[in-house]
Tab-separated table of C-alpha atoms and ligand atoms in Angstrom:
chain	number	residue	atom	x	y	z
K	599	MET	CA	59.251	19.953	24.139
K	600	SER	CA	59.079	16.522	25.371
K	601	VAL	CA	55.882	14.858	26.883
K	602	THR	CA	55.350	11.646	28.852
K	603	VAL	CA	52.540	9.490	28.045
K	604	GLY	CA	51.468	7.126	30.951
K	605	ILE	CA	50.396	3.462	30.228
K	606	PRO	CA	48.592	1.662	33.166
K	607	ARG	CA	49.807	-1.777	33.748
K	608	ALA	CA	46.282	-3.227	33.565
K	609	LEU	CA	43.833	-4.799	31.298
K	610	LEU	CA	45.214	-5.377	27.655
K	611	PHE	CA	48.559	-3.968	28.734
K	612	TYR	CA	49.614	-7.602	28.704
K	613	TYR	CA	49.004	-8.072	25.150
K	614	TYR	CA	49.697	-4.603	23.478
K	615	TYR	CA	52.149	-3.011	25.633
K	616	PRO	CA	55.161	-3.941	23.292
K	617	GLN	CA	52.991	-2.500	20.380
K	618	TRP	CA	52.129	1.030	22.198
K	619	LYS	CA	55.580	1.390	23.514
K	620	THR	CA	57.084	1.025	20.073
K	621	PHE	CA	54.715	3.157	18.495
K	622	PHE	CA	55.401	6.146	21.065
K	623	ASP	CA	59.063	5.438	20.880
K	624	HIS	CA	59.163	5.852	17.063
K	625	LEU	CA	57.257	9.157	17.469
K	626	GLY	CA	59.863	10.384	20.053
K	627	VAL	CA	57.250	10.433	22.855
K	628	LYS	CA	58.443	9.030	26.212
K	629	THR	CA	56.367	6.661	28.121
K	630	LEU	CA	55.891	5.612	31.737
K	631	VAL	CA	54.117	2.430	32.884
K	632	SER	CA	52.732	2.283	36.390
K	633	ARG	CA	54.428	0.264	38.770
K	634	GLU	CA	53.765	-3.516	39.326
K	635	THR	CA	50.558	-3.957	41.445
K	636	THR	CA	50.887	-3.464	45.111
K	637	ARG	CA	48.133	-3.677	47.838
K	638	GLY	CA	48.231	0.135	48.007
K	639	ILE	CA	47.610	0.307	44.235
K	640	LEU	CA	44.675	-1.963	44.259
K	641	GLU	CA	43.218	-0.098	47.415
K	642	LYS	CA	43.488	3.194	45.979
K	643	GLY	CA	41.551	1.586	42.966
K	644	ILE	CA	38.887	-0.035	45.182
K	645	LYS	CA	38.203	3.353	46.956
K	646	SER	CA	37.823	5.296	43.711
K	647	THR	CA	35.352	2.709	41.918
K	648	VAL	CA	31.810	1.388	42.567
K	649	ASP	CA	31.547	-1.875	44.383
K	650	GLU	CA	29.799	-3.660	41.327
K	651	ALA	CA	32.768	-3.109	39.311
K	652	CYS	CA	35.008	-6.411	38.668
K	653	LEU	CA	38.260	-6.671	40.318
K	654	PRO	CA	40.461	-5.917	37.025
K	655	VAL	CA	38.588	-2.520	36.404
K	656	LYS	CA	39.021	-1.619	39.945
K	657	LEU	CA	42.726	-2.364	39.723
K	658	ALA	CA	42.966	-0.516	36.571
K	659	VAL	CA	41.634	2.636	38.179
K	660	GLY	CA	44.455	2.145	40.700
K	661	HIS	CA	46.977	2.047	38.031
K	662	VAL	CA	45.596	5.221	36.481
K	663	LEU	CA	45.759	6.817	39.952
K	664	ASP	CA	49.470	5.622	40.146
K	665	LEU	CA	50.346	7.664	37.145
K	666	TYR	CA	48.083	10.643	37.152
K	667	ASP	CA	50.394	13.314	38.692
K	668	LYS	CA	53.362	11.818	36.925
K	669	VAL	CA	52.508	11.990	33.125
K	670	ASP	CA	51.275	14.727	30.728
K	671	TYR	CA	48.881	12.347	28.877
K	672	ILE	CA	47.304	8.967	29.956
K	673	PHE	CA	46.894	6.397	27.214
K	674	LEU	CA	43.652	4.619	27.616
K	675	PRO	CA	42.266	3.564	24.183
K	676	ARG	CA	38.509	2.827	24.399
K	677	ILE	CA	38.664	-0.871	23.207
K	678	VAL	CA	35.418	-1.916	21.555
K	679	SER	CA	36.460	-4.764	19.446
K	680	THR	CA	39.764	-6.241	18.473
K	681	ALA	CA	38.433	-8.781	15.998
K	682	ARG	CA	35.465	-8.746	13.248
K	683	ARG	CA	32.037	-9.577	14.476
K	684	GLU	CA	33.499	-9.835	18.219
K	685	TYR	CA	33.326	-7.579	21.058
K	686	ILE	CA	35.610	-7.173	24.177
K	687	CYS	CA	33.794	-6.797	27.357
K	688	PRO	CA	31.618	-3.718	27.841
K	689	LYS	CA	33.659	-2.682	30.645
K	690	PHE	CA	36.466	-1.821	28.365
K	691	LEU	CA	34.504	0.178	26.176
K	692	GLY	CA	33.468	2.282	29.176
K	693	PHE	CA	36.672	2.356	30.859
K	694	PRO	CA	37.665	6.030	29.950
K	695	ASP	CA	34.248	6.989	31.246
K	696	ILE	CA	34.809	5.310	34.492
K	697	VAL	CA	38.184	6.896	35.077
K	698	ARG	CA	36.700	10.482	34.146
K	699	ASN	CA	33.832	9.918	36.463
K	700	ASN	CA	35.881	8.857	39.356
K	701	ILE	CA	39.209	10.616	39.299
K	702	ASN	CA	39.554	14.526	39.560
K	703	ASN	CA	42.511	16.632	38.087
K	704	LEU	CA	43.171	14.138	35.566
K	705	PRO	CA	45.743	14.914	32.712
K	706	PRO	CA	44.242	14.462	29.226
K	707	LEU	CA	43.107	10.976	28.257
K	708	ILE	CA	44.149	9.629	24.886
K	709	ASP	CA	41.127	7.597	24.497
K	710	TYR	CA	40.342	7.091	20.914
K	711	SER	CA	38.458	3.969	20.056
K	712	MET	CA	39.915	0.672	18.828
K	713	ASP	CA	36.890	-0.865	17.054
K	714	LEU	CA	37.450	-3.620	14.433
K	715	TYR	CA	34.104	-4.974	14.478
K	716	ARG	CA	33.060	-4.028	11.150
K	717	LYS	CA	34.448	-5.143	7.812
K	718	GLY	CA	36.680	-2.456	6.371
K	719	SER	CA	37.533	-1.078	9.938
K	720	SER	CA	41.161	-0.354	10.427
K	721	LEU	CA	43.478	-0.278	13.134
K	722	TYR	CA	45.662	2.287	11.568
K	723	ASN	CA	42.997	4.928	12.145
K	724	LEU	CA	43.518	4.586	15.903
K	725	PHE	CA	47.143	4.974	15.533
K	726	TYR	CA	46.986	7.758	13.036
K	727	THR	CA	44.590	9.847	15.319
K	728	VAL	CA	46.906	9.278	18.306
K	729	GLY	CA	49.975	9.941	16.434
K	730	ARG	CA	48.432	13.357	14.947
K	731	GLN	CA	48.367	14.528	18.631
K	732	PHE	CA	52.275	14.668	18.750
K	733	THR	CA	53.236	15.240	15.072
K	734	HIS	CA	51.949	16.471	11.868
K	735	ASN	CA	54.094	14.534	9.687
K	736	PRO	CA	51.853	11.470	8.289
K	737	ALA	CA	54.967	9.451	7.116
K	738	ARG	CA	56.540	9.481	10.592
K	739	ILE	CA	53.242	8.362	12.026
K	740	PHE	CA	53.106	5.489	9.350
K	741	MET	CA	56.561	4.346	9.927
K	742	ALA	CA	56.005	4.204	13.738
K	743	TYR	CA	52.586	2.280	13.056
K	744	LYS	CA	54.587	-0.127	10.909
K	745	LYS	CA	57.286	-0.622	13.675
K	746	SER	CA	54.470	-1.193	16.411
K	747	ILE	CA	52.896	-3.886	14.130
K	748	GLU	CA	56.286	-5.744	13.837
K	749	SER	CA	56.742	-5.456	17.597
K	750	LEU	CA	53.364	-6.951	18.127
K	751	ARG	CA	53.883	-9.926	15.701
K	752	MET	CA	57.209	-10.746	17.636
K	753	HIS	CA	55.557	-10.505	20.976
K	754	CYS	CA	53.001	-13.058	19.893
K	755	GLN	CA	55.564	-15.319	18.417
K	756	GLU	CA	57.526	-15.232	21.657
K	757	MET	CA	54.336	-15.950	23.622
K	758	GLU	CA	53.586	-19.023	21.153
K	759	ALA	CA	57.183	-20.062	21.860
K	760	GLY	CA	56.170	-20.454	25.384
K	761	TRP	CA	57.348	-17.192	27.117
K	762	LEU	CA	55.028	-15.308	29.416
K	763	PRO	CA	54.707	-11.400	29.521
K	764	PHE	CA	56.137	-10.624	33.021
K	765	GLU	CA	57.571	-7.277	33.292
K	766	ALA	CA	60.841	-6.205	35.103
K	767	GLY	CA	61.843	-2.569	35.952
K	768	GLY	CA	59.418	-1.030	33.582
K	769	ASN	CA	60.839	-2.748	30.581
K	770	HIS	CA	58.884	-5.555	28.871
K	771	ASN	CA	61.393	-8.252	29.549
K	772	HIS	CA	60.353	-11.914	29.044
K	773	GLU	CA	60.877	-14.592	31.984
K	774	HIS	CA	61.104	-17.820	30.472
K	775	ARG	CA	59.802	-20.680	32.393
K	776	PRO	CA	62.573	-22.065	34.445
K	777	GLN	CA	62.546	-25.634	32.789
K	778	SER	CA	66.157	-26.253	33.788
K	779	ALA	CA	65.716	-24.988	37.362
K	780	GLY	CA	64.105	-28.331	38.611
K	781	VAL	CA	62.206	-31.508	37.544
K	782	GLN	CA	58.704	-30.635	36.149
K	783	ASP	CA	56.975	-33.747	36.141
K	784	VAL	CA	53.326	-32.309	35.244
K	785	THR	CA	51.958	-29.742	32.942
K	786	ILE	CA	49.110	-27.515	34.044
K	787	ALA	CA	47.180	-25.159	31.827
K	788	VAL	CA	46.118	-21.943	33.485
K	789	ILE	CA	43.327	-20.420	32.008
K	790	GLY	CA	42.204	-16.947	32.477
K	791	HIS	CA	42.355	-13.303	31.496
K	792	PRO	CA	45.970	-12.125	30.877
K	793	TYR	CA	45.405	-9.294	33.576
K	794	ASN	CA	44.528	-12.009	36.189
K	795	ILE	CA	47.074	-14.401	35.499
K	796	TYR	CA	49.992	-12.425	34.588
K	797	ASP	CA	49.635	-9.849	37.279
K	798	ARG	CA	51.671	-11.358	40.161
K	799	HIS	CA	49.817	-9.507	43.127
K	800	ILE	CA	46.304	-10.419	41.760
K	801	SER	CA	47.191	-13.882	41.073
K	802	MET	CA	49.146	-14.315	44.244
K	803	ASN	CA	52.133	-15.396	42.090
K	804	MET	CA	50.120	-18.345	40.865
K	805	VAL	CA	52.534	-19.225	37.901
K	806	LYS	CA	55.640	-19.009	40.027
K	807	ARG	CA	54.028	-21.203	42.643
K	808	LEU	CA	52.991	-23.802	40.121
K	809	TRP	CA	56.740	-23.858	38.939
K	810	ASP	CA	57.863	-24.270	42.388
K	811	TYR	CA	55.491	-27.300	42.854
K	812	GLY	CA	57.250	-28.886	39.871
K	813	ALA	CA	54.643	-27.845	37.285
K	814	ASN	CA	55.172	-26.800	33.847
K	815	VAL	CA	52.741	-23.957	32.968
K	816	VAL	CA	50.974	-23.444	29.688
K	817	THR	CA	48.276	-20.635	28.864
K	818	ALA	CA	45.869	-19.560	26.159
K	819	ASP	CA	48.547	-17.282	25.023
K	820	HIS	CA	50.882	-20.089	24.010
K	821	LEU	CA	48.382	-21.188	21.276
K	822	PRO	CA	48.210	-19.618	17.859
K	823	GLU	CA	44.948	-17.858	16.975
K	824	ASN	CA	44.034	-20.511	14.519
K	825	VAL	CA	44.162	-23.250	17.098
K	826	PHE	CA	42.001	-21.513	19.886
K	827	ARG	CA	39.446	-20.517	17.310
K	828	ARG	CA	39.039	-23.898	16.010
K	829	GLU	CA	38.628	-25.318	19.263
K	830	ALA	CA	36.051	-22.620	20.309
K	831	GLY	CA	34.316	-23.478	17.160
K	832	LYS	CA	33.112	-26.749	18.595
K	833	LEU	CA	30.542	-24.678	20.420
K	834	PRO	CA	27.089	-24.694	18.809
K	835	LYS	CA	27.057	-20.931	18.811
K	836	GLN	CA	30.047	-18.585	18.388
K	837	LEU	CA	31.010	-16.764	21.591
K	838	PHE	CA	31.351	-12.913	20.691
K	839	TRP	CA	33.581	-12.055	23.373
K	840	THR	CA	37.141	-12.446	22.182
K	841	LEU	CA	38.847	-12.937	25.510
K	842	ASN	CA	36.328	-15.505	26.534
K	843	GLN	CA	36.517	-17.371	23.081
K	844	ARG	CA	40.342	-17.513	23.492
K	845	MET	CA	39.858	-19.056	26.951
K	846	VAL	CA	37.353	-21.754	26.065
K	847	GLY	CA	39.072	-22.608	22.945
K	848	ALA	CA	42.350	-23.084	24.751
K	849	ALA	CA	40.624	-25.003	27.605
K	850	PHE	CA	39.137	-27.435	25.027
K	851	TYR	CA	42.487	-27.977	23.316
K	852	TYR	CA	44.454	-28.354	26.456
K	853	PHE	CA	41.708	-31.027	27.785
K	854	ASP	CA	42.582	-33.104	24.816
K	855	ARG	CA	46.478	-32.907	25.043
K	856	PRO	CA	47.974	-36.079	26.751
K	857	GLU	CA	50.776	-34.078	28.019
K	858	VAL	CA	48.509	-31.804	30.063
K	859	ASP	CA	47.759	-33.090	33.353
K	860	GLY	CA	45.292	-30.723	34.692
K	861	LEU	CA	43.591	-27.330	34.108
K	862	ILE	CA	43.145	-24.229	36.411
K	863	HIS	CA	40.409	-21.749	35.421
K	864	VAL	CA	40.933	-18.268	37.061
K	865	ALA	CA	37.748	-16.139	37.033
K	866	SER	CA	37.054	-12.568	38.397
K	867	PHE	CA	34.441	-12.239	40.879
K	868	GLY	CA	31.716	-10.052	39.250
K	869	CYS	CA	32.597	-11.006	35.673
K	870	GLY	CA	29.684	-12.103	33.802
K	871	PRO	CA	31.512	-13.428	30.838
K	872	ASP	CA	33.750	-15.391	33.082
K	873	SER	CA	30.801	-17.155	34.878
K	874	MET	CA	29.545	-18.521	31.591
K	875	THR	CA	33.018	-19.478	30.466
K	876	GLY	CA	33.523	-21.356	33.701
K	877	GLU	CA	30.337	-23.235	33.102
K	878	LEU	CA	31.283	-24.118	29.454
K	879	ILE	CA	34.777	-25.465	30.771
K	880	GLU	CA	33.241	-27.429	33.457
K	881	ARG	CA	30.625	-29.067	31.262
K	882	PHE	CA	33.298	-30.026	28.746
K	883	ALA	CA	35.500	-31.515	31.635
K	884	ARG	CA	32.639	-33.495	32.905
K	885	GLN	CA	31.457	-34.914	29.547
K	886	GLY	CA	34.686	-35.700	27.828
K	887	SER	CA	37.759	-35.615	30.174
K	888	ARG	CA	39.233	-37.244	33.402
K	889	LYS	CA	41.813	-34.333	33.934
K	890	PRO	CA	41.503	-32.588	37.384
K	891	LEU	CA	39.902	-29.084	36.909
K	892	LEU	CA	40.356	-26.557	39.471
K	893	ASN	CA	37.841	-23.289	39.307
K	894	LEU	CA	39.445	-20.419	41.119
K	895	THR	CA	37.526	-17.054	41.516
K	896	ILE	CA	39.642	-14.030	42.741
K	897	ASP	CA	38.570	-10.904	44.214
K	898	GLU	CA	39.866	-8.151	46.514
K	899	HIS	CA	39.171	-10.218	49.386
K	900	THR	CA	40.745	-13.465	48.409
K	901	GLY	CA	43.393	-14.487	50.876
K	902	GLU	CA	46.742	-16.156	50.053
K	903	ALA	CA	46.435	-18.911	52.562
K	904	GLY	CA	43.243	-20.231	50.978
K	905	MET	CA	44.702	-19.981	47.351
K	906	VAL	CA	47.948	-21.831	48.337
K	907	THR	CA	46.047	-24.620	50.115
K	908	ARG	CA	43.732	-25.078	47.029
K	909	LEU	CA	46.844	-25.075	44.731
K	910	GLU	CA	48.698	-27.565	46.965
K	911	ALA	CA	45.472	-29.839	47.090
K	912	PHE	CA	45.154	-29.680	43.335
K	913	MET	CA	48.624	-30.646	42.705
K	914	ASP	CA	48.331	-33.775	44.832
K	915	MET	CA	45.230	-34.532	42.901
K	916	VAL	CA	46.830	-34.205	39.696
K	917	ARG	CA	49.709	-36.448	40.524
K	918	TRP	CA	47.450	-39.039	42.184
K	919	ARG	CA	45.459	-39.152	38.819
K	920	ARG	CA	48.616	-39.451	36.975
K	921	GLN	CA	49.875	-42.507	39.104
K	922	LEU	CA	46.565	-44.130	38.697
K	923	ASP	CA	46.585	-43.632	34.831
K	924	ASP	CA	50.263	-45.038	34.696
K	925	VAL	CA	49.251	-47.917	36.638
K	926	ALA	CA	46.144	-48.608	34.417
K	927	ALA	CA	48.452	-48.253	31.343
K	928	THR	CA	50.859	-50.731	32.654
K	929	TYR	CA	48.203	-53.543	33.387
K	930	TYR	CA	45.697	-53.154	30.407
Q	616	SF4	S1	35.697	-9.481	30.976
Q	616	SF4	FE1	35.063	-9.645	33.104
Q	616	SF4	S2	36.942	-9.388	34.254
Q	616	SF4	FE2	37.423	-8.420	32.206
Q	616	SF4	S3	36.890	-6.503	32.408
Q	616	SF4	FE3	35.054	-7.525	31.611
Q	616	SF4	S4	33.852	-7.971	33.478
Q	616	SF4	FE4	35.894	-7.502	34.254
């Protein structure tokens, strides 16, 4: 009997979907991804979650609701840690419980823990436990796991080559920056959580807008892990939140790159780690860089008009600063 596993298009979907899909495909299990975010999906999530939750968590609940009556299981790994001696935010850890406590008549959740904090912990344990739910053949699970790791590696390589993980039609297609579609005379680094900057509804299509304004866009995901870790290592104390370490390291790196003309930091309202990350990035900008920095905090009430005005003003500032620098370089 064939079963379908639902995968919400939320949180770490933007990093791990290729791996998860490959794993289930090789086990012969069908997957269904929730639709791209709409106002309706977001509103359902808001209604079913406490006010104190951050926007990405409310949205993730909306994506579970988009799936719950269409699938046999929902895949919601309890993500505790994705790297040694680091944690993902506690809201990830508690997310399966948030869902259970707020949604009735759920299909079974596949919510085994992914916890790589301690030496000797293994990702295979998670995949093996999930795989056992669908087959008793350990060799098949192992092969599916190996293929899934390959898929994740390719995904990371594509990101480092400059692709962004947008989706089309439920498949994880990649949409390349349209370098040839027009003149891109400035480069903007967009620094934020993947679930904020790659979700077109939540970000109000920020990346596409920047392309339309003639900007080339780079993100933290275009950098190899060793680069953002090295840059984040400039802080006197290591950040123990993996995603924020990635963001801070990327911001430090891009502030130093001559080809990057400005940075946009996108934060979620109600996110503790983001408020600290924003402060660190801003201090670095004030001390060591002349590059324009725009801090954008988004929540469910953020209006498109306000966002567009701020982006346009920022782009004017970036070009104005660039002209001043070009003039200064001519005369000195
Ligand atoms: S890191 Fe911030 S935005 Fe992300 S889930 Fe945690 S609180 Fe929410």
